[in-house]
JSON list of C-alpha atoms in Angstrom, two decimals:
[
{"chain": "G", "resi": 516, "resn": "UNK", "atom": "CA", "xyz": [0.47, -0.40, -0.15]},
{"chain": "G", "resi": 517, "resn": "UNK", "atom": "CA", "xyz": [2.81, 2.33, 0.69]},
{"chain": "G", "resi": 518, "resn": "UNK", "atom": "CA", "xyz": [5.22, 1.89, -2.58]},
{"chain": "G", "resi": 519, "resn": "UNK", "atom": "CA", "xyz": [1.71, 2.41, -4.22]},
{"chain": "G", "resi": 520, "resn": "UNK", "atom": "CA", "xyz": [0.69, 4.86, -2.45]},
{"chain": "G", "resi": 521, "resn": "UNK", "atom": "CA", "xyz": [4.35, 7.43, -3.36]},
{"chain": "G", "resi": 522, "resn": "UNK", "atom": "CA", "xyz": [3.92, 5.51, -7.08]},
{"chain": "G", "resi": 523, "resn": "UNK", "atom": "CA", "xyz": [0.51, 7.89, -7.32]},
{"chain": "G", "resi": 524, "resn": "UNK", "atom": "CA", "xyz": [1.32, 10.61, -5.82]},
{"chain": "G", "resi": 525, "resn": "UNK", "atom": "CA", "xyz": [4.70, 10.92, -7.29]},
{"chain": "G", "resi": 526, "resn": "UNK", "atom": "CA", "xyz": [2.63, 11.24, -10.75]},
{"chain": "G", "resi": 527, "resn": "UNK", "atom": "CA", "xyz": [0.42, 13.42, -9.58]},
{"chain": "G", "resi": 528, "resn": "UNK", "atom": "CA", "xyz": [2.69, 15.84, -8.20]},
{"chain": "G", "resi": 529, "resn": "UNK", "atom": "CA", "xyz": [4.06, 16.60, -11.95]},
{"chain": "G", "resi": 530, "resn": "UNK", "atom": "CA", "xyz": [0.54, 18.29, -12.26]},
{"chain": "G", "resi": 531, "resn": "UNK", "atom": "CA", "xyz": [1.00, 20.80, -8.93]},
{"chain": "G", "resi": 532, "resn": "UNK", "atom": "CA", "xyz": [1.30, 23.85, -9.41]},
{"chain": "G", "resi": 533, "resn": "UNK", "atom": "CA", "xyz": [4.28, 25.52, -7.76]},
{"chain": "G", "resi": 534, "resn": "UNK", "atom": "CA", "xyz": [4.48, 25.21, -4.31]},
{"chain": "G", "resi": 535, "resn": "UNK", "atom": "CA", "xyz": [1.19, 22.66, -3.89]},
{"chain": "G", "resi": 536, "resn": "UNK", "atom": "CA", "xyz": [0.42, 20.25, -2.37]},
{"chain": "G", "resi": 537, "resn": "UNK", "atom": "CA", "xyz": [-1.83, 16.93, -2.46]},
{"chain": "G", "resi": 538, "resn": "UNK", "atom": "CA", "xyz": [-3.20, 15.05, -0.34]},
{"chain": "G", "resi": 539, "resn": "UNK", "atom": "CA", "xyz": [-3.93, 11.11, -0.77]},
{"chain": "G", "resi": 540, "resn": "UNK", "atom": "CA", "xyz": [-7.45, 9.52, 0.31]},
{"chain": "G", "resi": 541, "resn": "UNK", "atom": "CA", "xyz": [-7.25, 6.12, 0.59]},
{"chain": "G", "resi": 542, "resn": "UNK", "atom": "CA", "xyz": [-10.74, 3.64, 1.16]},
{"chain": "G", "resi": 543, "resn": "UNK", "atom": "CA", "xyz": [-12.09, 0.95, 0.88]},
{"chain": "G", "resi": 544, "resn": "UNK", "atom": "CA", "xyz": [-15.45, -0.47, -0.78]},
{"chain": "G", "resi": 545, "resn": "UNK", "atom": "CA", "xyz": [-17.14, -3.59, -0.32]},
{"chain": "G", "resi": 546, "resn": "UNK", "atom": "CA", "xyz": [-18.28, -3.35, -4.04]},
{"chain": "G", "resi": 547, "resn": "UNK", "atom": "CA", "xyz": [-21.00, -3.26, -5.92]},
{"chain": "G", "resi": 548, "resn": "UNK", "atom": "CA", "xyz": [-24.10, -5.51, -5.50]},
{"chain": "G", "resi": 549, "resn": "UNK", "atom": "CA", "xyz": [-25.81, -8.51, -6.55]},
{"chain": "G", "resi": 550, "resn": "UNK", "atom": "CA", "xyz": [-29.43, -7.42, -6.23]},
{"chain": "G", "resi": 551, "resn": "UNK", "atom": "CA", "xyz": [-29.06, -3.49, -7.36]},
{"chain": "G", "resi": 552, "resn": "UNK", "atom": "CA", "xyz": [-27.58, -5.58, -10.48]},
{"chain": "G", "resi": 553, "resn": "UNK", "atom": "CA", "xyz": [-29.68, -8.50, -11.15]},
{"chain": "G", "resi": 554, "resn": "UNK", "atom": "CA", "xyz": [-27.21, -11.18, -9.91]},
{"chain": "G", "resi": 555, "resn": "UNK", "atom": "CA", "xyz": [-26.17, -13.63, -7.39]},
{"chain": "G", "resi": 556, "resn": "UNK", "atom": "CA", "xyz": [-22.78, -11.82, -5.52]},
{"chain": "G", "resi": 557, "resn": "UNK", "atom": "CA", "xyz": [-21.97, -9.42, -4.14]},
{"chain": "G", "resi": 558, "resn": "UNK", "atom": "CA", "xyz": [-18.61, -7.58, -4.58]},
{"chain": "G", "resi": 559, "resn": "UNK", "atom": "CA", "xyz": [-15.67, -7.83, -5.07]},
{"chain": "G", "resi": 560, "resn": "UNK", "atom": "CA", "xyz": [-13.94, -5.78, -2.05]},
{"chain": "G", "resi": 561, "resn": "UNK", "atom": "CA", "xyz": [-12.65, -3.04, -3.82]},
{"chain": "G", "resi": 562, "resn": "UNK", "atom": "CA", "xyz": [-9.53, -1.26, -2.27]},
{"chain": "G", "resi": 563, "resn": "UNK", "atom": "CA", "xyz": [-8.87, 3.02, -3.76]},
{"chain": "G", "resi": 564, "resn": "UNK", "atom": "CA", "xyz": [-7.22, 5.66, -3.50]},
{"chain": "G", "resi": 565, "resn": "UNK", "atom": "CA", "xyz": [-7.16, 9.02, -4.82]},
{"chain": "G", "resi": 566, "resn": "UNK", "atom": "CA", "xyz": [-5.36, 12.80, -4.34]},
{"chain": "G", "resi": 567, "resn": "UNK", "atom": "CA", "xyz": [-6.09, 16.36, -4.97]},
{"chain": "G", "resi": 568, "resn": "UNK", "atom": "CA", "xyz": [-4.60, 19.44, -4.19]},
{"chain": "G", "resi": 569, "resn": "UNK", "atom": "CA", "xyz": [-4.34, 20.48, -1.18]},
{"chain": "G", "resi": 570, "resn": "UNK", "atom": "CA", "xyz": [-7.03, 23.66, -0.35]},
{"chain": "G", "resi": 571, "resn": "UNK", "atom": "CA", "xyz": [-4.79, 25.91, 0.80]},
{"chain": "G", "resi": 572, "resn": "UNK", "atom": "CA", "xyz": [-8.03, 28.66, 1.32]},
{"chain": "G", "resi": 573, "resn": "UNK", "atom": "CA", "xyz": [-10.02, 26.33, 3.24]},
{"chain": "G", "resi": 574, "resn": "UNK", "atom": "CA", "xyz": [-7.75, 25.96, 6.12]},
{"chain": "G", "resi": 575, "resn": "UNK", "atom": "CA", "xyz": [-5.83, 29.79, 6.08]},
{"chain": "G", "resi": 576, "resn": "UNK", "atom": "CA", "xyz": [-8.34, 31.16, 8.97]},
{"chain": "G", "resi": 577, "resn": "UNK", "atom": "CA", "xyz": [-7.08, 28.42, 11.54]},
{"chain": "G", "resi": 578, "resn": "UNK", "atom": "CA", "xyz": [-3.37, 30.11, 10.55]},
{"chain": "G", "resi": 579, "resn": "UNK", "atom": "CA", "xyz": [-4.42, 33.88, 10.67]},
{"chain": "G", "resi": 580, "resn": "UNK", "atom": "CA", "xyz": [-7.13, 33.95, 12.95]},
{"chain": "G", "resi": 581, "resn": "UNK", "atom": "CA", "xyz": [-7.00, 31.05, 15.13]},
{"chain": "G", "resi": 582, "resn": "UNK", "atom": "CA", "xyz": [-9.92, 28.28, 14.95]},
{"chain": "G", "resi": 583, "resn": "UNK", "atom": "CA", "xyz": [-13.12, 28.96, 16.88]},
{"chain": "G", "resi": 584, "resn": "UNK", "atom": "CA", "xyz": [-14.54, 25.38, 18.34]},
{"chain": "G", "resi": 585, "resn": "UNK", "atom": "CA", "xyz": [-18.62, 25.02, 19.06]},
{"chain": "G", "resi": 586, "resn": "UNK", "atom": "CA", "xyz": [-20.39, 22.54, 19.87]},
{"chain": "G", "resi": 587, "resn": "UNK", "atom": "CA", "xyz": [-22.51, 21.60, 18.32]},
{"chain": "G", "resi": 588, "resn": "UNK", "atom": "CA", "xyz": [-24.72, 18.19, 19.82]},
{"chain": "G", "resi": 589, "resn": "UNK", "atom": "CA", "xyz": [-23.96, 15.16, 21.29]},
{"chain": "G", "resi": 590, "resn": "UNK", "atom": "CA", "xyz": [-23.39, 11.58, 19.31]},
{"chain": "G", "resi": 591, "resn": "UNK", "atom": "CA", "xyz": [-24.10, 8.66, 21.13]},
{"chain": "G", "resi": 592, "resn": "UNK", "atom": "CA", "xyz": [-20.53, 6.81, 20.50]},
{"chain": "G", "resi": 593, "resn": "UNK", "atom": "CA", "xyz": [-18.99, 3.90, 21.83]},
{"chain": "G", "resi": 594, "resn": "UNK", "atom": "CA", "xyz": [-16.38, 2.01, 21.43]},
{"chain": "G", "resi": 595, "resn": "UNK", "atom": "CA", "xyz": [-18.28, -0.84, 21.87]},
{"chain": "G", "resi": 596, "resn": "UNK", "atom": "CA", "xyz": [-20.71, 0.51, 18.62]},
{"chain": "G", "resi": 597, "resn": "UNK", "atom": "CA", "xyz": [-21.84, -1.92, 15.71]},
{"chain": "G", "resi": 598, "resn": "UNK", "atom": "CA", "xyz": [-19.42, 1.58, 14.19]},
{"chain": "G", "resi": 599, "resn": "UNK", "atom": "CA", "xyz": [-17.85, 2.87, 17.19]},
{"chain": "G", "resi": 600, "resn": "UNK", "atom": "CA", "xyz": [-16.51, 6.39, 16.87]},
{"chain": "G", "resi": 601, "resn": "UNK", "atom": "CA", "xyz": [-12.67, 5.11, 16.23]},
{"chain": "G", "resi": 602, "resn": "UNK", "atom": "CA", "xyz": [-13.74, 4.00, 12.47]},
{"chain": "G", "resi": 603, "resn": "UNK", "atom": "CA", "xyz": [-13.64, 6.95, 9.90]},
{"chain": "G", "resi": 604, "resn": "UNK", "atom": "CA", "xyz": [-16.46, 6.11, 7.34]},
{"chain": "G", "resi": 605, "resn": "UNK", "atom": "CA", "xyz": [-18.45, 7.63, 4.57]},
{"chain": "G", "resi": 606, "resn": "UNK", "atom": "CA", "xyz": [-21.06, 8.06, 5.90]},
{"chain": "G", "resi": 607, "resn": "UNK", "atom": "CA", "xyz": [-20.94, 11.24, 7.13]},
{"chain": "G", "resi": 608, "resn": "UNK", "atom": "CA", "xyz": [-24.91, 12.12, 7.84]},
{"chain": "G", "resi": 609, "resn": "UNK", "atom": "CA", "xyz": [-25.02, 12.85, 11.63]},
{"chain": "G", "resi": 610, "resn": "UNK", "atom": "CA", "xyz": [-21.80, 15.47, 10.73]},
{"chain": "G", "resi": 611, "resn": "UNK", "atom": "CA", "xyz": [-24.14, 17.26, 8.14]},
{"chain": "G", "resi": 612, "resn": "UNK", "atom": "CA", "xyz": [-26.23, 17.87, 10.62]},
{"chain": "G", "resi": 613, "resn": "UNK", "atom": "CA", "xyz": [-23.72, 19.22, 13.10]},
{"chain": "G", "resi": 614, "resn": "UNK", "atom": "CA", "xyz": [-22.95, 21.57, 9.91]},
{"chain": "G", "resi": 615, "resn": "UNK", "atom": "CA", "xyz": [-26.22, 22.80, 9.57]},
{"chain": "G", "resi": 616, "resn": "UNK", "atom": "CA", "xyz": [-26.60, 23.53, 12.58]},
{"chain": "G", "resi": 617, "resn": "UNK", "atom": "CA", "xyz": [-24.12, 25.81, 13.55]},
{"chain": "G", "resi": 618, "resn": "UNK", "atom": "CA", "xyz": [-25.95, 27.98, 10.70]},
{"chain": "G", "resi": 619, "resn": "UNK", "atom": "CA", "xyz": [-29.65, 28.06, 11.71]},
{"chain": "G", "resi": 620, "resn": "UNK", "atom": "CA", "xyz": [-30.49, 31.37, 12.97]},
{"chain": "G", "resi": 621, "resn": "UNK", "atom": "CA", "xyz": [-33.03, 29.23, 14.77]},
{"chain": "G", "resi": 622, "resn": "UNK", "atom": "CA", "xyz": [-30.57, 27.07, 16.40]},
{"chain": "G", "resi": 623, "resn": "UNK", "atom": "CA", "xyz": [-28.99, 27.61, 20.55]},
{"chain": "G", "resi": 624, "resn": "UNK", "atom": "CA", "xyz": [-25.75, 26.16, 18.97]},
{"chain": "G", "resi": 625, "resn": "UNK", "atom": "CA", "xyz": [-25.87, 28.56, 16.39]},
{"chain": "G", "resi": 626, "resn": "UNK", "atom": "CA", "xyz": [-22.41, 30.07, 15.18]},
{"chain": "G", "resi": 627, "resn": "UNK", "atom": "CA", "xyz": [-22.14, 29.62, 11.44]},
{"chain": "G", "resi": 628, "resn": "UNK", "atom": "CA", "xyz": [-18.14, 30.42, 11.43]},
{"chain": "G", "resi": 629, "resn": "UNK", "atom": "CA", "xyz": [-17.77, 27.43, 14.20]},
{"chain": "G", "resi": 630, "resn": "UNK", "atom": "CA", "xyz": [-15.63, 23.77, 13.87]},
{"chain": "G", "resi": 631, "resn": "UNK", "atom": "CA", "xyz": [-18.46, 22.55, 14.63]},
{"chain": "G", "resi": 632, "resn": "UNK", "atom": "CA", "xyz": [-17.69, 20.48, 17.61]},
{"chain": "G", "resi": 633, "resn": "UNK", "atom": "CA", "xyz": [-19.55, 16.00, 18.14]},
{"chain": "G", "resi": 634, "resn": "UNK", "atom": "CA", "xyz": [-19.36, 15.72, 21.62]},
{"chain": "G", "resi": 635, "resn": "UNK", "atom": "CA", "xyz": [-20.17, 11.69, 23.34]},
{"chain": "G", "resi": 636, "resn": "UNK", "atom": "CA", "xyz": [-21.68, 11.44, 26.37]},
{"chain": "G", "resi": 637, "resn": "UNK", "atom": "CA", "xyz": [-19.30, 11.54, 28.41]},
{"chain": "G", "resi": 638, "resn": "UNK", "atom": "CA", "xyz": [-18.19, 14.87, 26.89]},
{"chain": "G", "resi": 639, "resn": "UNK", "atom": "CA", "xyz": [-14.86, 14.17, 24.46]},
{"chain": "G", "resi": 640, "resn": "UNK", "atom": "CA", "xyz": [-15.27, 16.20, 21.49]},
{"chain": "G", "resi": 641, "resn": "UNK", "atom": "CA", "xyz": [-14.33, 14.97, 17.94]},
{"chain": "G", "resi": 642, "resn": "UNK", "atom": "CA", "xyz": [-14.61, 16.61, 14.91]},
{"chain": "G", "resi": 643, "resn": "UNK", "atom": "CA", "xyz": [-14.85, 15.56, 11.14]},
{"chain": "G", "resi": 644, "resn": "UNK", "atom": "CA", "xyz": [-11.35, 18.32, 10.48]},
{"chain": "G", "resi": 645, "resn": "UNK", "atom": "CA", "xyz": [-9.09, 17.20, 13.07]},
{"chain": "G", "resi": 646, "resn": "UNK", "atom": "CA", "xyz": [-8.39, 15.34, 16.94]},
{"chain": "G", "resi": 647, "resn": "UNK", "atom": "CA", "xyz": [-9.72, 18.24, 19.76]},
{"chain": "G", "resi": 648, "resn": "UNK", "atom": "CA", "xyz": [-6.21, 18.24, 22.04]},
{"chain": "G", "resi": 649, "resn": "UNK", "atom": "CA", "xyz": [-6.27, 19.95, 25.26]},
{"chain": "G", "resi": 650, "resn": "UNK", "atom": "CA", "xyz": [-2.61, 21.68, 27.24]},
{"chain": "G", "resi": 651, "resn": "UNK", "atom": "CA", "xyz": [-2.39, 21.78, 30.52]},
{"chain": "G", "resi": 652, "resn": "UNK", "atom": "CA", "xyz": [1.10, 23.67, 31.53]},
{"chain": "G", "resi": 653, "resn": "UNK", "atom": "CA", "xyz": [3.30, 21.47, 29.17]},
{"chain": "G", "resi": 654, "resn": "UNK", "atom": "CA", "xyz": [1.29, 18.53, 29.39]},
{"chain": "G", "resi": 655, "resn": "UNK", "atom": "CA", "xyz": [-0.84, 18.03, 26.11]},
{"chain": "G", "resi": 656, "resn": "UNK", "atom": "CA", "xyz": [-3.59, 15.24, 26.60]},
{"chain": "G", "resi": 657, "resn": "UNK", "atom": "CA", "xyz": [-5.43, 13.42, 24.05]},
{"chain": "G", "resi": 658, "resn": "UNK", "atom": "CA", "xyz": [-8.51, 11.81, 23.58]},
{"chain": "G", "resi": 659, "resn": "UNK", "atom": "CA", "xyz": [-8.73, 7.56, 25.28]},
{"chain": "G", "resi": 660, "resn": "UNK", "atom": "CA", "xyz": [-8.16, 5.47, 22.33]},
{"chain": "G", "resi": 661, "resn": "UNK", "atom": "CA", "xyz": [-11.15, 4.28, 21.13]},
{"chain": "G", "resi": 662, "resn": "UNK", "atom": "CA", "xyz": [-13.71, 7.07, 22.24]},
{"chain": "G", "resi": 663, "resn": "UNK", "atom": "CA", "xyz": [-13.01, 8.97, 19.14]},
{"chain": "G", "resi": 664, "resn": "UNK", "atom": "CA", "xyz": [-12.42, 9.27, 15.06]},
{"chain": "G", "resi": 665, "resn": "UNK", "atom": "CA", "xyz": [-8.62, 7.28, 14.92]},
{"chain": "G", "resi": 666, "resn": "UNK", "atom": "CA", "xyz": [-6.11, 10.02, 14.03]},
{"chain": "G", "resi": 667, "resn": "UNK", "atom": "CA", "xyz": [-3.47, 10.19, 13.00]},
{"chain": "G", "resi": 668, "resn": "UNK", "atom": "CA", "xyz": [-2.08, 13.38, 12.59]},
{"chain": "G", "resi": 669, "resn": "UNK", "atom": "CA", "xyz": [-2.88, 13.12, 16.63]},
{"chain": "G", "resi": 670, "resn": "UNK", "atom": "CA", "xyz": [-0.30, 10.27, 17.03]},
{"chain": "G", "resi": 671, "resn": "UNK", "atom": "CA", "xyz": [2.53, 12.51, 14.79]},
{"chain": "G", "resi": 672, "resn": "UNK", "atom": "CA", "xyz": [1.19, 15.80, 18.08]},
{"chain": "G", "resi": 673, "resn": "UNK", "atom": "CA", "xyz": [2.38, 12.99, 20.28]},
{"chain": "G", "resi": 674, "resn": "UNK", "atom": "CA", "xyz": [5.75, 11.79, 18.26]},
{"chain": "G", "resi": 675, "resn": "UNK", "atom": "CA", "xyz": [6.18, 15.77, 18.63]},
{"chain": "G", "resi": 676, "resn": "UNK", "atom": "CA", "xyz": [6.04, 15.68, 22.32]},
{"chain": "G", "resi": 677, "resn": "UNK", "atom": "CA", "xyz": [8.25, 13.56, 23.13]},
{"chain": "G", "resi": 678, "resn": "UNK", "atom": "CA", "xyz": [11.01, 15.59, 20.21]},
{"chain": "G", "resi": 679, "resn": "UNK", "atom": "CA", "xyz": [10.39, 19.50, 22.07]},
{"chain": "G", "resi": 680, "resn": "UNK", "atom": "CA", "xyz": [9.95, 18.02, 25.77]},
{"chain": "G", "resi": 681, "resn": "UNK", "atom": "CA", "xyz": [6.69, 17.71, 26.01]},
{"chain": "G", "resi": 682, "resn": "UNK", "atom": "CA", "xyz": [4.95, 16.12, 28.31]},
{"chain": "G", "resi": 683, "resn": "UNK", "atom": "CA", "xyz": [1.56, 13.87, 26.56]},
{"chain": "G", "resi": 684, "resn": "UNK", "atom": "CA", "xyz": [-1.27, 11.61, 27.78]},
{"chain": "G", "resi": 685, "resn": "UNK", "atom": "CA", "xyz": [-4.34, 9.71, 27.38]},
{"chain": "G", "resi": 686, "resn": "UNK", "atom": "CA", "xyz": [-7.04, 12.04, 29.35]},
{"chain": "G", "resi": 687, "resn": "UNK", "atom": "CA", "xyz": [-10.47, 10.91, 29.70]},
{"chain": "G", "resi": 688, "resn": "UNK", "atom": "CA", "xyz": [-11.89, 14.33, 29.24]},
{"chain": "G", "resi": 689, "resn": "UNK", "atom": "CA", "xyz": [-15.47, 16.00, 30.04]},
{"chain": "G", "resi": 690, "resn": "UNK", "atom": "CA", "xyz": [-15.42, 19.23, 28.21]},
{"chain": "G", "resi": 691, "resn": "UNK", "atom": "CA", "xyz": [-18.60, 20.44, 28.83]},
{"chain": "G", "resi": 692, "resn": "UNK", "atom": "CA", "xyz": [-16.69, 21.96, 31.80]},
{"chain": "G", "resi": 693, "resn": "UNK", "atom": "CA", "xyz": [-15.04, 23.89, 29.17]},
{"chain": "G", "resi": 694, "resn": "UNK", "atom": "CA", "xyz": [-18.69, 25.36, 28.53]},
{"chain": "G", "resi": 695, "resn": "UNK", "atom": "CA", "xyz": [-20.13, 26.37, 32.02]},
{"chain": "G", "resi": 696, "resn": "UNK", "atom": "CA", "xyz": [-18.74, 28.71, 34.75]},
{"chain": "G", "resi": 697, "resn": "UNK", "atom": "CA", "xyz": [-15.86, 27.36, 37.12]},
{"chain": "G", "resi": 698, "resn": "UNK", "atom": "CA", "xyz": [-17.50, 26.22, 40.27]},
{"chain": "G", "resi": 699, "resn": "UNK", "atom": "CA", "xyz": [-16.17, 24.98, 43.89]},
{"chain": "G", "resi": 700, "resn": "UNK", "atom": "CA", "xyz": [-14.30, 22.00, 43.18]},
{"chain": "G", "resi": 701, "resn": "UNK", "atom": "CA", "xyz": [-13.20, 22.56, 39.59]},
{"chain": "G", "resi": 702, "resn": "UNK", "atom": "CA", "xyz": [-9.93, 22.85, 40.06]},
{"chain": "G", "resi": 703, "resn": "UNK", "atom": "CA", "xyz": [-9.11, 19.65, 40.13]},
{"chain": "G", "resi": 704, "resn": "UNK", "atom": "CA", "xyz": [-10.26, 18.73, 37.23]},
{"chain": "G", "resi": 705, "resn": "UNK", "atom": "CA", "xyz": [-8.26, 18.57, 34.35]},
{"chain": "G", "resi": 706, "resn": "UNK", "atom": "CA", "xyz": [-10.56, 21.30, 32.00]},
{"chain": "G", "resi": 707, "resn": "UNK", "atom": "CA", "xyz": [-10.18, 23.82, 34.34]},
{"chain": "G", "resi": 708, "resn": "UNK", "atom": "CA", "xyz": [-7.05, 24.04, 34.23]},
{"chain": "G", "resi": 709, "resn": "UNK", "atom": "CA", "xyz": [-6.53, 23.69, 31.04]},
{"chain": "G", "resi": 710, "resn": "UNK", "atom": "CA", "xyz": [-4.30, 27.07, 29.00]},
{"chain": "G", "resi": 711, "resn": "UNK", "atom": "CA", "xyz": [-5.22, 25.97, 25.22]},
{"chain": "G", "resi": 712, "resn": "UNK", "atom": "CA", "xyz": [-6.49, 23.49, 23.27]},
{"chain": "G", "resi": 713, "resn": "UNK", "atom": "CA", "xyz": [-5.21, 22.24, 20.11]},
{"chain": "G", "resi": 714, "resn": "UNK", "atom": "CA", "xyz": [-6.25, 20.71, 16.44]},
{"chain": "G", "resi": 715, "resn": "UNK", "atom": "CA", "xyz": [-4.94, 18.23, 14.59]},
{"chain": "G", "resi": 716, "resn": "UNK", "atom": "CA", "xyz": [-6.03, 16.87, 11.01]},
{"chain": "G", "resi": 717, "resn": "UNK", "atom": "CA", "xyz": [-4.36, 15.81, 7.72]},
{"chain": "G", "resi": 718, "resn": "UNK", "atom": "CA", "xyz": [-5.06, 19.20, 5.64]},
{"chain": "G", "resi": 719, "resn": "UNK", "atom": "CA", "xyz": [-3.78, 21.29, 8.16]},
{"chain": "G", "resi": 720, "resn": "UNK", "atom": "CA", "xyz": [-2.09, 19.56, 10.37]},
{"chain": "G", "resi": 721, "resn": "UNK", "atom": "CA", "xyz": [-2.21, 21.54, 13.74]},
{"chain": "G", "resi": 722, "resn": "UNK", "atom": "CA", "xyz": [-4.02, 24.38, 14.71]},
{"chain": "G", "resi": 723, "resn": "UNK", "atom": "CA", "xyz": [-4.84, 26.86, 17.96]},
{"chain": "G", "resi": 724, "resn": "UNK", "atom": "CA", "xyz": [-8.22, 27.64, 19.06]},
{"chain": "G", "resi": 725, "resn": "UNK", "atom": "CA", "xyz": [-9.04, 30.92, 19.44]},
{"chain": "G", "resi": 726, "resn": "UNK", "atom": "CA", "xyz": [-12.53, 29.67, 21.59]},
{"chain": "G", "resi": 727, "resn": "UNK", "atom": "CA", "xyz": [-14.52, 26.89, 22.59]},
{"chain": "G", "resi": 728, "resn": "UNK", "atom": "CA", "xyz": [-18.40, 27.49, 22.28]},
{"chain": "G", "resi": 729, "resn": "UNK", "atom": "CA", "xyz": [-21.39, 25.90, 23.67]},
{"chain": "G", "resi": 730, "resn": "UNK", "atom": "CA", "xyz": [-24.76, 27.55, 23.02]},
{"chain": "G", "resi": 731, "resn": "UNK", "atom": "CA", "xyz": [-24.58, 30.66, 24.89]},
{"chain": "G", "resi": 732, "resn": "UNK", "atom": "CA", "xyz": [-21.12, 30.82, 26.75]},
{"chain": "G", "resi": 733, "resn": "UNK", "atom": "CA", "xyz": [-17.62, 30.31, 25.31]},
{"chain": "G", "resi": 734, "resn": "UNK", "atom": "CA", "xyz": [-13.57, 29.95, 26.78]},
{"chain": "G", "resi": 735, "resn": "UNK", "atom": "CA", "xyz": [-12.03, 32.41, 25.26]},
{"chain": "G", "resi": 736, "resn": "UNK", "atom": "CA", "xyz": [-7.85, 31.71, 24.90]},
{"chain": "G", "resi": 737, "resn": "UNK", "atom": "CA", "xyz": [-4.84, 33.82, 24.08]},
{"chain": "G", "resi": 738, "resn": "UNK", "atom": "CA", "xyz": [-3.65, 32.87, 20.12]},
{"chain": "G", "resi": 739, "resn": "UNK", "atom": "CA", "xyz": [-1.49, 31.76, 19.15]},
{"chain": "G", "resi": 740, "resn": "UNK", "atom": "CA", "xyz": [-0.81, 29.96, 22.71]},
{"chain": "G", "resi": 741, "resn": "UNK", "atom": "CA", "xyz": [3.19, 28.77, 23.71]},
{"chain": "G", "resi": 742, "resn": "UNK", "atom": "CA", "xyz": [2.48, 25.24, 23.23]},
{"chain": "G", "resi": 743, "resn": "UNK", "atom": "CA", "xyz": [0.94, 25.64, 19.37]},
{"chain": "G", "resi": 744, "resn": "UNK", "atom": "CA", "xyz": [3.61, 27.48, 18.37]},
{"chain": "G", "resi": 745, "resn": "UNK", "atom": "CA", "xyz": [6.70, 25.39, 19.64]},
{"chain": "G", "resi": 746, "resn": "UNK", "atom": "CA", "xyz": [4.47, 21.88, 18.04]},
{"chain": "G", "resi": 747, "resn": "UNK", "atom": "CA", "xyz": [3.77, 24.35, 14.90]},
{"chain": "G", "resi": 748, "resn": "UNK", "atom": "CA", "xyz": [7.61, 25.03, 14.46]},
{"chain": "G", "resi": 749, "resn": "UNK", "atom": "CA", "xyz": [8.36, 21.08, 15.07]},
{"chain": "G", "resi": 750, "resn": "UNK", "atom": "CA", "xyz": [6.58, 19.68, 12.78]},
{"chain": "G", "resi": 751, "resn": "UNK", "atom": "CA", "xyz": [7.83, 22.77, 10.23]},
{"chain": "G", "resi": 752, "resn": "UNK", "atom": "CA", "xyz": [11.40, 20.92, 11.09]},
{"chain": "G", "resi": 753, "resn": "UNK", "atom": "CA", "xyz": [10.19, 17.53, 10.55]},
{"chain": "G", "resi": 754, "resn": "UNK", "atom": "CA", "xyz": [8.13, 17.90, 6.80]},
{"chain": "G", "resi": 755, "resn": "UNK", "atom": "CA", "xyz": [10.90, 21.02, 6.01]},
{"chain": "G", "resi": 756, "resn": "UNK", "atom": "CA", "xyz": [8.32, 23.82, 5.15]},
{"chain": "G", "resi": 757, "resn": "UNK", "atom": "CA", "xyz": [6.51, 26.56, 6.25]},
{"chain": "G", "resi": 758, "resn": "UNK", "atom": "CA", "xyz": [3.83, 25.76, 6.97]},
{"chain": "G", "resi": 759, "resn": "UNK", "atom": "CA", "xyz": [1.75, 28.75, 8.08]},
{"chain": "G", "resi": 760, "resn": "UNK", "atom": "CA", "xyz": [4.09, 30.34, 5.59]},
{"chain": "G", "resi": 761, "resn": "UNK", "atom": "CA", "xyz": [2.11, 27.46, 3.43]},
{"chain": "G", "resi": 762, "resn": "UNK", "atom": "CA", "xyz": [-1.19, 28.40, 4.75]},
{"chain": "G", "resi": 763, "resn": "UNK", "atom": "CA", "xyz": [-1.22, 32.01, 4.39]},
{"chain": "G", "resi": 764, "resn": "UNK", "atom": "CA", "xyz": [1.25, 32.59, 1.69]},
{"chain": "G", "resi": 765, "resn": "UNK", "atom": "CA", "xyz": [-0.38, 31.16, -1.36]},
{"chain": "G", "resi": 766, "resn": "UNK", "atom": "CA", "xyz": [-2.91, 32.00, -3.28]},
{"chain": "G", "resi": 767, "resn": "UNK", "atom": "CA", "xyz": [-5.71, 30.67, -4.45]},
{"chain": "G", "resi": 768, "resn": "UNK", "atom": "CA", "xyz": [-6.32, 27.13, -3.19]}
]
C-alpha cells in the first residue's frame, strides 16, 4: 500500500503548480451490490486511492485567526458500538447535521463560522476535520483511544511532544466543563486548568484554538498559544516546510 501510494503521489505531483501539495485518500468498499445488478453475488471488495490538490484556502483562517470550536450537539458513541467512533467511514450524516445546526439562526448552537464539535455522552469532543487536544501547562491531553475517531495527526503530535520535551497523555476529558462557569472543586479537574486547545488534522497539521463555545457560553484562549507555536515549529521542521507560511502565503487553493 505504501509503495502504491508513493507511486501515485510521484505521478500526480507533476501536475501541481509550484508550492502545491497533494492530499491522498485511501478508501475501502465492499464493491457492487449484486441485487442491484441482477446478479447472485456481491463484490468484489475494492481498495482505492485518490489524490487532489490540498485546498489551502479552506484552512487559511486557522492560521490567520485561530480556530473557533462550537458544540453542535451530542452523538452516542461508544467503543463497543457496531460502528465504533474510532472508525472513519463514508456516512457523514451526523457531521452534516452538526454543520447545519451551527448555521441555523434559530438554533441555540448558532455559530456559522465555527468548526462543529460533537460530544459523546461522556463529554469527549471530536470534529470532522481533526482531533481536539487540550493543554494544561506543558502537558498535552489526547482523547482516550477508542472514544473518538482514530487520528494519525494526533499520533504525530504525540511524537513531536516527546521530541520537544512536552508531556503527552490520554485523559477522558469532559469538554462540557469548558462551557460553564467554574464551581467549587473544579480546580481538581483537568478542564478547569486547560490553558490551550489544539486541533490536529491531515489537511492542516496542527492549529490553535481561539474560542470554544457551547450555546450561550464560550471560553476564550490566548492565541497563538506557546504549546501550539512550539508544536507547529517542530512539525514544520519535520517536513521541511514552513506550514503557516504555506497556508497564509499560498494563493487560491
